Coordinates of C-alpha atoms and ligand atoms in Angstrom, one line a residue:
M1 CA 37.7 31.1 42.5
R2 CA 37.5 34.9 43.2
S3 CA 34.5 36.6 42.3
K4 CA 33.3 40.3 43.2
S5 CA 30.4 39.1 45.2
K6 CA 32.8 36.9 47.0
T7 CA 35.1 39.8 47.9
S8 CA 32.3 41.9 48.9
L9 CA 30.5 39.4 51.1
A10 CA 33.8 38.6 53.0
L11 CA 33.9 42.2 54.1
P12 CA 30.3 42.8 56.0
S13 CA 30.1 46.5 56.8
I14 CA 27.2 46.5 59.2
P15 CA 27.8 43.8 61.7
L16 CA 31.3 45.1 62.5
L17 CA 29.6 48.3 64.0
K18 CA 26.9 46.1 66.0
K19 CA 28.7 46.6 69.2
N20 CA 30.1 50.0 68.7
P21 CA 28.6 52.7 70.8
I22 CA 29.6 55.4 68.0
R23 CA 27.0 55.2 65.4
S24 CA 27.6 58.0 63.1
N25 CA 27.7 57.4 59.4
L26 CA 31.3 59.1 59.3
V27 CA 32.6 56.5 61.7
R28 CA 31.1 54.0 60.1
S29 CA 32.1 54.4 56.8
A30 CA 35.8 54.8 58.1
L31 CA 35.6 51.8 59.9
F32 CA 34.3 50.1 56.7
M33 CA 37.4 51.3 54.7
A34 CA 39.7 50.3 57.2
V35 CA 38.1 46.9 57.0
V36 CA 38.4 46.8 53.3
L37 CA 42.0 48.0 53.3
L38 CA 42.8 45.3 55.9
G39 CA 40.9 42.6 53.8
L40 CA 42.9 43.7 50.6
S41 CA 46.5 43.9 52.4
C42 CA 45.4 40.3 53.9
Q43 CA 45.0 39.0 50.5
K44 CA 48.6 38.4 49.1
E45 CA 49.7 36.5 52.1
K46 CA 46.1 34.7 52.2
K47 CA 46.4 33.6 48.7
K48 CA 49.7 32.0 49.3
R49 CA 48.4 30.2 52.4
M50 CA 45.3 28.9 50.1
L51 CA 47.6 27.6 47.5
N52 CA 48.5 25.0 49.7
L53 CA 45.2 24.1 50.8
P54 CA 44.2 20.4 49.5
R55 CA 41.3 19.9 47.0
T56 CA 38.3 18.8 48.9
D57 CA 35.2 17.5 47.5
M58 CA 31.8 18.7 48.8
A59 CA 29.8 16.4 47.1
S60 CA 31.6 13.3 48.9
E61 CA 31.2 15.0 52.5
N62 CA 29.4 12.8 55.1
L63 CA 26.3 15.0 55.8
I64 CA 23.4 13.7 57.3
P65 CA 20.6 14.3 56.5
K66 CA 21.8 14.6 52.7
P67 CA 21.4 18.1 51.6
L68 CA 18.9 18.8 48.3
K69 CA 21.6 20.0 45.8
I70 CA 25.2 20.2 46.2
I71 CA 27.7 21.8 43.6
A72 CA 31.2 21.2 44.7
T73 CA 33.8 23.4 43.4
E74 CA 36.8 21.3 44.8
S75 CA 38.7 23.8 46.5
A76 CA 39.1 24.7 50.5
F77 CA 38.2 27.5 52.8
A78 CA 40.8 27.4 55.5
L79 CA 38.9 27.4 58.8
D80 CA 41.5 28.8 61.3
Q81 CA 42.6 31.2 64.4
F82 CA 42.2 34.0 61.9
T83 CA 38.5 33.1 60.9
A84 CA 35.8 35.5 62.2
I85 CA 31.9 35.2 62.3
Y86 CA 29.4 37.6 61.2
T87 CA 25.8 37.9 61.4
S88 CA 23.3 40.3 59.7
E89 CA 22.4 43.2 61.8
N90 CA 18.7 43.8 63.0
A91 CA 17.9 40.1 62.0
S92 CA 15.9 38.4 65.0
G93 CA 18.1 35.4 66.1
F94 CA 20.8 35.8 63.6
E95 CA 23.5 36.9 66.3
E96 CA 22.4 34.1 68.5
V97 CA 23.1 31.5 65.8
G98 CA 26.5 33.0 65.1
N99 CA 27.1 32.6 68.7
F100 CA 26.1 28.9 68.7
L101 CA 28.2 28.2 65.6
A102 CA 31.2 29.6 67.5
E103 CA 30.6 27.2 70.6
K104 CA 30.2 24.7 68.5
I105 CA 33.5 25.4 66.4
K106 CA 35.2 25.8 69.8
W107 CA 34.1 22.5 70.9
K108 CA 35.2 20.8 67.8
T109 CA 38.7 22.7 67.1
D110 CA 39.3 24.6 70.1
L111 CA 39.5 27.8 67.9
D112 CA 37.9 30.9 69.6
L113 CA 36.3 32.9 66.8
P114 CA 34.9 36.1 67.2
V115 CA 31.3 36.9 66.5
N116 CA 30.5 40.4 65.2
A117 CA 33.5 42.0 66.6
L118 CA 35.7 44.6 65.1
A119 CA 37.9 43.3 62.6
K120 CA 41.7 42.4 63.9
E121 CA 44.5 43.0 61.6
T122 CA 45.1 39.4 61.5
Q123 CA 41.6 38.4 60.4
Q124 CA 41.4 36.8 57.3
G125 CA 38.6 34.4 56.3
V126 CA 35.1 35.2 57.0
I127 CA 32.0 33.2 57.9
Y128 CA 28.7 35.4 57.1
I129 CA 25.3 34.4 58.3
N130 CA 23.2 36.7 56.1
Q131 CA 19.5 37.4 56.3
S132 CA 18.3 37.3 52.8
D133 CA 14.7 37.6 51.5
S134 CA 15.6 35.5 48.1
L135 CA 12.9 33.7 46.6
E136 CA 15.0 30.7 46.1
I137 CA 15.1 30.2 49.7
N138 CA 11.6 31.1 50.9
A139 CA 10.5 27.7 52.3
A140 CA 10.5 27.5 55.8
E141 CA 13.9 26.3 57.3
A142 CA 15.6 26.7 53.8
Y143 CA 19.1 28.0 53.5
Q144 CA 21.8 28.2 51.2
L145 CA 25.6 27.9 52.0
Y146 CA 28.3 29.2 49.5
I147 CA 31.7 28.3 50.5
T148 CA 34.6 29.9 48.4
Q149 CA 38.2 29.9 49.2
D150 CA 37.8 33.4 50.9
S151 CA 34.5 33.1 52.7
V152 CA 31.6 31.3 53.8
V153 CA 28.2 32.6 53.3
L154 CA 25.0 31.3 54.7
N155 CA 21.9 32.7 53.5
S156 CA 18.6 32.2 54.9
N157 CA 15.4 34.0 55.6
T158 CA 14.7 33.0 58.9
A159 CA 17.3 32.4 62.0
T160 CA 15.6 28.7 62.0
G161 CA 17.1 28.4 58.4
A162 CA 20.4 29.8 59.5
F163 CA 20.4 27.4 62.5
R164 CA 19.8 24.4 60.1
G165 CA 22.7 25.6 57.8
I166 CA 25.1 25.8 60.4
Q167 CA 24.5 22.4 61.2
T168 CA 25.9 21.5 57.7
L169 CA 28.6 23.8 58.4
Q170 CA 29.6 21.9 61.3
Q171 CA 29.4 18.8 59.6
L172 CA 31.7 20.0 57.0
I173 CA 34.5 20.7 59.2
P174 CA 37.1 17.9 59.5
D175 CA 37.4 16.0 62.3
A176 CA 41.1 16.8 62.9
G177 CA 43.1 20.0 62.1
N178 CA 45.6 19.9 59.7
D179 CA 48.9 21.1 61.3
T180 CA 51.3 20.7 58.1
L181 CA 50.0 23.6 55.9
A182 CA 51.0 26.3 58.3
A183 CA 52.5 26.9 61.7
Y184 CA 49.0 26.8 63.1
K185 CA 46.2 24.3 62.7
V186 CA 43.8 24.7 59.8
W187 CA 40.4 22.6 59.2
P188 CA 40.2 23.1 55.5
I189 CA 36.4 23.1 54.3
A190 CA 35.2 21.9 51.3
T191 CA 34.2 24.7 48.6
G192 CA 30.9 24.7 46.6
K193 CA 27.2 25.6 47.1
I194 CA 24.7 23.9 48.9
T195 CA 21.0 24.6 48.6
D196 CA 18.7 22.9 51.1
S197 CA 15.4 22.6 52.5
P198 CA 13.4 19.8 54.3
S199 CA 10.9 17.6 53.0
F200 CA 8.7 17.6 55.9
E201 CA 7.7 20.2 58.0
Y202 CA 7.6 18.0 61.1
R203 CA 10.6 15.8 62.0
G204 CA 10.4 14.7 65.6
S205 CA 11.3 12.1 68.2
M206 CA 9.8 11.2 71.4
L207 CA 11.0 10.6 74.6
D208 CA 8.8 8.6 77.2
V209 CA 9.8 10.0 80.3
A210 CA 6.8 8.4 82.2
R211 CA 7.8 4.8 82.5
H212 CA 11.4 5.8 83.5
F213 CA 12.3 9.1 84.3
F214 CA 15.2 11.0 82.6
S215 CA 16.8 14.2 84.0
V216 CA 16.7 17.5 82.4
A217 CA 20.4 17.0 81.8
D218 CA 19.6 13.8 79.5
V219 CA 17.0 15.4 77.9
K220 CA 19.2 18.3 77.1
K221 CA 21.7 16.2 75.7
Y222 CA 19.2 14.3 73.3
I223 CA 18.3 17.9 72.1
D224 CA 22.2 18.5 71.2
L225 CA 22.0 15.3 69.1
L226 CA 18.4 15.9 67.5
A227 CA 19.6 19.6 66.5
Y228 CA 22.9 18.4 64.8
Y229 CA 21.0 16.0 62.7
K230 CA 18.1 19.0 62.0
Y231 CA 15.3 17.7 64.1
N232 CA 12.6 20.2 64.8
I233 CA 10.3 18.6 67.1
L234 CA 10.9 17.0 70.9
H235 CA 7.6 15.1 72.0
L236 CA 7.7 14.4 75.6
H237 CA 5.6 11.5 76.7
L238 CA 4.6 13.2 80.4
S239 CA 2.3 11.0 82.0
D240 CA 1.4 7.3 81.7
D241 CA 0.0 4.7 84.1
Q242 CA 3.7 4.4 86.0
G243 CA 4.3 8.0 86.5
W244 CA 3.0 11.7 86.1
R245 CA 6.2 13.9 85.2
I246 CA 5.1 17.5 85.2
E247 CA 4.2 19.5 88.1
I248 CA 0.6 21.0 87.9
K249 CA 0.3 23.7 90.5
S250 CA -3.3 23.4 90.9
W251 CA -3.3 19.6 91.2
P252 CA -0.2 19.2 93.5
L253 CA -0.6 15.3 94.3
L254 CA -0.1 14.4 90.5
T255 CA 3.8 14.7 91.0
E256 CA 3.8 14.4 94.9
I257 CA 2.1 10.8 94.6
G258 CA 2.1 10.1 90.8
G259 CA 5.5 11.5 90.3
S260 CA 7.1 9.0 92.9
T261 CA 7.2 5.8 91.0
E262 CA 8.5 4.2 87.5
V263 CA 8.8 0.8 86.1
G264 CA 10.7 -1.7 88.0
G265 CA 10.7 0.2 91.3
E266 CA 13.1 2.8 90.6
A267 CA 12.7 6.2 92.3
G268 CA 10.9 8.2 89.6
G269 CA 11.0 11.7 89.3
F270 CA 9.3 14.7 87.8
Y271 CA 10.1 18.2 86.3
T272 CA 9.1 21.5 88.2
Q273 CA 7.7 24.1 86.1
E274 CA 11.1 25.7 86.1
D275 CA 12.6 22.6 84.8
Y276 CA 10.1 22.2 82.0
K277 CA 10.7 26.0 81.1
E278 CA 14.3 25.3 81.3
I279 CA 13.7 22.3 78.6
V280 CA 11.6 24.4 76.6
A281 CA 14.2 27.3 76.2
Y282 CA 17.1 25.0 75.6
A283 CA 14.9 23.4 72.8
A284 CA 14.3 26.7 71.5
K285 CA 17.9 27.8 71.4
H286 CA 18.3 24.6 69.2
H287 CA 15.0 25.6 66.9
I288 CA 13.3 22.5 68.3
T289 CA 9.7 23.0 69.3
V290 CA 8.5 20.9 72.4
V291 CA 5.0 18.8 72.2
P292 CA 3.9 18.1 75.6
E293 CA 1.9 15.1 75.9
I294 CA -0.7 14.1 78.8
D295 CA -1.9 10.6 77.5
M296 CA -5.7 10.0 78.4
P297 CA -8.1 8.5 78.9
G298 CA -6.3 5.4 79.1
H299 CA -2.6 5.5 80.5
T300 CA -3.6 7.4 83.5
N301 CA -3.2 5.2 86.5
A302 CA -0.5 7.4 88.2
A303 CA -3.1 10.3 87.8
S304 CA -5.8 8.3 89.0
A305 CA -3.6 7.1 92.1
S306 CA -3.3 10.8 93.0
Y307 CA -6.6 12.0 92.7
P308 CA -9.1 9.1 92.9
I309 CA -12.1 11.1 91.5
L310 CA -10.4 10.9 88.1
N311 CA -10.4 7.3 87.9
G312 CA -13.2 5.3 86.1
N313 CA -12.5 1.9 86.0
G314 CA -14.2 0.9 88.8
K315 CA -11.2 -0.1 90.7
K316 CA -9.0 1.5 93.4
A317 CA -5.9 2.9 91.3
E318 CA -2.8 1.9 93.3
L319 CA 0.6 3.1 91.9
Y320 CA 1.8 0.7 89.3
E321 CA 5.2 -0.2 88.2
G322 CA 5.0 -2.9 85.6
T323 CA 4.7 -2.6 81.9
H324 CA 1.1 -3.8 81.0
V325 CA -1.0 -1.1 78.9
G326 CA -4.5 -0.6 78.7
F327 CA -6.2 -1.1 82.2
S328 CA -6.7 2.4 83.3
T329 CA -9.4 5.2 82.4
F330 CA -10.6 8.5 83.2
D331 CA -14.2 8.7 84.1
T332 CA -15.2 10.4 80.9
R333 CA -18.7 11.3 82.3
K334 CA -17.9 13.4 85.2
D335 CA -17.4 17.3 85.0
T336 CA -14.4 17.1 87.5
V337 CA -12.4 15.3 85.0
Y338 CA -12.9 17.9 82.4
A339 CA -12.2 20.8 85.1
F340 CA -9.0 18.8 85.8
I341 CA -8.1 18.5 82.1
D342 CA -8.8 22.2 81.8
D343 CA -6.3 23.0 84.3
V344 CA -3.7 20.6 83.2
V345 CA -3.9 21.8 79.5
R346 CA -4.0 25.5 80.7
E347 CA -0.8 25.2 82.9
I348 CA 1.2 23.5 80.5
S349 CA 0.2 25.5 77.5
E350 CA 1.1 28.7 79.4
M351 CA 4.6 27.5 79.4
T352 CA 4.8 25.7 76.0
P353 CA 5.6 28.2 73.1
G354 CA 5.0 25.5 70.5
P355 CA 1.4 25.1 68.6
Y356 CA 0.8 21.7 69.4
F357 CA -0.6 19.6 72.6
H358 CA -0.9 16.0 72.5
I359 CA -3.7 14.5 74.4
G360 CA -2.3 10.6 73.7
G361 CA -5.7 8.7 73.6
D362 CA -3.9 5.5 72.5
E363 CA -4.9 1.8 74.0
S364 CA -7.9 3.0 76.0
H365 CA -9.0 -0.5 76.2
V366 CA -11.2 -0.2 79.2
T367 CA -13.0 2.7 78.0
K368 CA -16.3 2.3 76.2
K369 CA -16.2 3.4 72.6
N370 CA -19.1 6.1 73.0
D371 CA -17.1 7.3 76.1
Y372 CA -14.0 7.5 74.4
I373 CA -15.2 9.1 71.5
Y374 CA -17.0 11.7 73.7
F375 CA -14.2 12.2 75.8
V376 CA -12.0 13.0 72.7
E377 CA -14.3 15.6 71.5
K378 CA -14.5 17.5 74.8
V379 CA -10.7 17.4 75.1
S380 CA -10.6 18.6 71.5
K381 CA -12.4 21.9 72.7
I382 CA -10.1 22.4 75.6
V383 CA -7.0 22.1 73.8
K384 CA -8.3 24.4 71.4
K385 CA -9.6 26.8 73.9
H386 CA -6.2 27.1 75.2
G387 CA -4.7 28.1 71.6
K388 CA -3.0 24.9 70.8
R389 CA -3.4 22.3 68.1
M390 CA -4.4 18.9 69.0
I391 CA -2.2 15.7 68.4
G392 CA -3.3 12.3 69.4
W393 CA -2.2 8.6 68.7
D394 CA -4.0 7.3 65.7
E395 CA -7.2 6.1 67.7
V396 CA -8.3 9.7 67.9
A397 CA -9.3 10.1 64.3
Q398 CA -12.2 7.6 65.2
A399 CA -14.2 10.9 67.1
D400 CA -15.6 13.8 65.6
I401 CA -12.8 16.2 65.5
D402 CA -11.9 18.9 62.9
S403 CA -9.0 18.9 60.3
T404 CA -6.9 21.1 62.5
S405 CA -6.3 18.1 64.7
I406 CA -3.4 15.9 63.7
A407 CA -3.4 12.1 64.1
Q408 CA -0.3 10.1 64.9
F409 CA -0.1 7.0 62.8
W410 CA 1.5 4.4 65.0
S411 CA -0.6 1.3 64.4
S412 CA -4.0 1.5 62.8
R413 CA -4.2 2.0 59.0
A414 CA -7.9 2.1 59.3
N415 CA -7.6 5.1 61.5
A416 CA -5.2 6.7 59.2
E417 CA -7.6 6.5 56.6
K418 CA -10.4 8.1 59.0
A419 CA -7.8 10.8 59.6
V420 CA -7.5 11.6 55.7
S421 CA -11.0 11.4 55.1
K422 CA -11.3 14.1 57.5
G423 CA -8.8 16.5 56.2
M424 CA -6.5 15.9 59.0
K425 CA -2.6 15.9 59.2
V426 CA -1.0 12.8 59.9
I427 CA 2.7 12.2 61.6
L428 CA 4.0 8.7 60.4
S429 CA 5.0 6.7 63.6
P430 CA 4.7 3.3 62.5
A431 CA 5.8 1.0 65.2
K432 CA 7.3 -1.6 62.7
K433 CA 9.4 1.1 61.1
V434 CA 10.0 3.8 63.5
Y435 CA 9.7 2.6 67.0
L436 CA 13.1 3.3 68.8
D437 CA 12.5 0.9 71.4
M438 CA 12.1 -2.4 69.1
Q439 CA 15.1 -4.3 69.4
Y440 CA 17.6 -4.2 66.6
D441 CA 17.8 -8.0 66.6
T442 CA 17.1 -11.1 68.9
L443 CA 20.6 -10.3 70.7
S444 CA 19.6 -6.5 71.3
K445 CA 20.2 -5.9 75.0
F446 CA 17.2 -3.4 75.6
G447 CA 14.0 -2.8 73.9
L448 CA 10.9 -4.9 72.9
H449 CA 10.0 -6.6 69.6
W450 CA 6.2 -6.7 69.8
A451 CA 5.9 -4.7 66.3
A452 CA 9.2 -6.0 64.8
Y453 CA 13.0 -6.2 65.3
I454 CA 14.3 -3.0 63.5
P455 CA 17.9 -3.3 62.3
V456 CA 19.4 -0.2 60.9
D457 CA 18.8 -1.0 57.2
T458 CA 15.0 -1.7 57.8
A459 CA 15.0 1.7 59.7
Y460 CA 16.3 3.2 56.8
V461 CA 15.2 1.3 53.9
W462 CA 11.4 2.6 53.5
T463 CA 9.7 5.4 52.0
P464 CA 7.5 7.6 54.2
E465 CA 6.4 9.6 51.1
A466 CA 4.1 6.4 50.0
Y467 CA 3.5 4.9 53.5
E468 CA 0.3 2.5 53.4
G469 CA -1.7 4.8 51.2
V470 CA -1.6 8.1 53.3
P471 CA -1.5 10.7 50.4
L472 CA 1.5 13.1 50.5
K473 CA -0.3 15.9 51.2
N474 CA -1.6 14.9 54.4
I475 CA 1.7 13.7 55.7
L476 CA 2.9 16.4 58.5
G477 CA 6.0 14.5 58.8
L478 CA 8.0 11.7 60.9
E479 CA 8.4 11.1 64.3
A480 CA 10.3 8.5 66.2
P481 CA 9.1 7.6 69.5
L482 CA 11.3 6.2 72.1
W483 CA 9.4 4.1 74.8
S484 CA 11.4 3.9 77.9
E485 CA 9.9 0.3 79.6
T486 CA 13.4 -1.2 79.3
I487 CA 15.8 1.8 79.6
S488 CA 16.4 3.8 82.7
T489 CA 20.1 5.7 81.8
I490 CA 21.1 8.0 79.3
D491 CA 23.6 5.2 78.1
E492 CA 20.6 2.8 77.5
L493 CA 18.7 5.4 76.1
E494 CA 21.3 6.5 73.3
Y495 CA 21.9 2.5 72.5
L496 CA 18.5 2.3 71.3
A497 CA 18.2 5.8 69.7
F498 CA 21.6 5.8 67.8
P499 CA 22.3 5.1 65.1
R500 CA 18.4 4.8 64.0
A501 CA 17.6 8.2 64.9
I502 CA 20.1 9.7 62.4
G503 CA 18.5 7.7 59.5
Y504 CA 15.2 9.1 60.6
S505 CA 16.4 12.4 60.3
E506 CA 17.4 11.8 56.7
L507 CA 14.0 10.2 56.1
S508 CA 12.1 13.2 57.0
W509 CA 14.8 16.0 55.5
T510 CA 15.9 14.4 52.6
T511 CA 14.1 13.8 49.1
K512 CA 13.7 10.0 48.1
E513 CA 15.6 10.8 45.2
N514 CA 18.7 11.7 47.4
R515 CA 18.2 8.5 49.7
D516 CA 20.1 5.4 49.0
W517 CA 21.2 2.8 51.3
E518 CA 24.7 2.2 50.3
G519 CA 25.4 6.0 50.1
Y520 CA 23.9 6.5 53.7
K521 CA 25.7 3.7 55.2
V522 CA 29.2 5.3 54.4
R523 CA 28.2 8.7 55.7
L524 CA 26.6 7.0 59.0
A525 CA 30.0 5.2 59.3
N526 CA 31.7 8.6 59.4
Q527 CA 29.4 9.9 62.1
A528 CA 31.6 7.7 64.6
P529 CA 34.0 10.6 65.4
Y530 CA 30.8 12.7 66.4
L531 CA 29.3 10.2 68.2
D532 CA 32.3 9.8 70.1
R533 CA 32.9 13.1 71.0
M534 CA 29.5 13.5 72.3
D535 CA 30.0 10.4 74.4
V536 CA 27.0 8.8 72.8
K537 CA 26.8 5.0 73.6
Y538 CA 25.3 4.1 70.2
Y539 CA 24.5 0.4 68.9
P540 CA 27.8 -0.4 66.9
S541 CA 25.6 -2.2 64.5
P542 CA 27.6 -4.9 62.6
L543 CA 25.8 -3.6 59.2
I544 CA 28.2 -0.3 59.5
D545 CA 31.8 -0.3 58.9
W546 CA 32.3 2.4 61.7
K547 CA 35.2 4.6 61.2
K548 CA 37.5 4.2 63.9
S549 CA 38.0 7.4 66.1
K550 CA 40.2 8.6 68.7
Y551 CA 37.9 10.5 70.1
T552 CA 36.1 10.5 73.7
Y553 CA 34.1 13.2 75.2
K554 CA 37.0 13.3 78.1
E555 CA 39.8 14.0 75.8
I556 CA 38.0 16.9 74.0
K557 CA 37.2 18.3 77.6
K558 CA 40.8 18.1 78.4
D559 CA 42.1 19.9 75.4
Ligands
LIG1 C1 2.8 0.9 72.6 S1 2.6 3.4 71.0 C2 2.4 2.1 73.3 C3 3.3 2.5 74.4 C4 4.2 1.4 74.6 C5 4.7 0.7 73.4 C6 6.0 0.0 73.8 C7 1.5 3.7 71.7 C8 0.8 4.8 71.3 N1 1.4 3.1 72.7 O1 2.0 2.5 75.6 O2 5.1 2.0 75.6 O3 3.6 0.4 72.6 O4 6.5 -0.3 72.6

């Protein structure tokens, strides 16, 4: 198992010096030599320790989403208190990825691994997160993971690729440490080589925080879970008839009045701009892009109740806490409406580093067709003016918009075809396949079933690559929306989202050749310890033979 490259990679010279104020070459090489010698002196004892490690098959690990290629070498790397993490120096974002990995290893194993620290005498195995320009991994978010007995080397062009790679590494760490191999706990990690990159560039989930409001803490937890399964998009549905959830400084009544309600008469709520920035920053730390949505010209009752001048349905807009759709509209022929939208898009875009702005555009049943088209065209220009790429639900494809706009196909194949004929990209969110608010079956505690019942197998067993005639080249990716008419707590949210959101991560990352329900079922069953540790109240679908786990979030905290 030992090779020259493995040994040299296990002794990264430059990162060791990162925090060292003395930067002379002499000191650098002296320290490097010291590390080399230290490494060599450890070899003997280390070899002995490794002989006792169990053989582990990387190819049968419970990885989700399943990587592109796995070559197992059936040995093990010992993760233990002597392991250290190093990252490439001067590679933007890599040290943060190393720190993130250390945090997650601490959480799972209670090990405190140093990141880019000077090597201690006791140091043995190394995890090296390396910036590499190799052509083999030049796709966005691609990475390679080489695990040998001596070292774990994660190569990626970008910090985002490295971040996806450390999710794989986290999943390879056994749930429980082994205390029979040594006087301390060891987590044997299967050796081999993984080469991986995603099928689709857009892998998202949407949270409807408008029908019911969810706190910043709730959203952060959802981000934690999405990141673990390599999602890269969180779409926030920030406004609807029942609530306006984002502070707009130039139009303060939106949240003061429009943020005060939610479905069922509960308290409502909204994000201050500081809250929103906190969510965006937290998502960015997880290499997830936030897509903000202001739904219009329909689904705008809360805005019109706050500022009646916006209203176009001819009736006085009263705050609304029911669940009907399609009764509200902006007045599409009023300049004030576009001045308002300009302010809203500007303020939100300024806080949103990602490239997208979602204008909604669904179910505008009381907007005349030509008014709707006029509206979408005008708003598409406003979005462009503020430097963003427009996304809209599939109805927007009826308007004369250019190929940079994106249609989110939720219901109408005809609209999806229109989008394709305009050269637009399409995000697949077919309600009957990926709506997380659809009930699993007739006994489901929460959710609706207007589109379908979606049990865990139906959610997984379909082929987005060939969905209803949308050409593969037009598919930007997949998004699983979670509408919140029937859920108001994080537990309820988790019941609907999990485990189905785990399957959608695989549909959007893994090639169709690498997917099969029988294999997935087993890998999913083995997510139970992670979900339990995260205190996720997932729906324990009877289709899955869930692995029994003794973990709970509280126990982990106590450890
Ligand atoms: C349809 S999907 C909607 C939402 C509802 C959802 C409930 C879409 C673009 N519009 O307004 O919340 O159904 O499943």
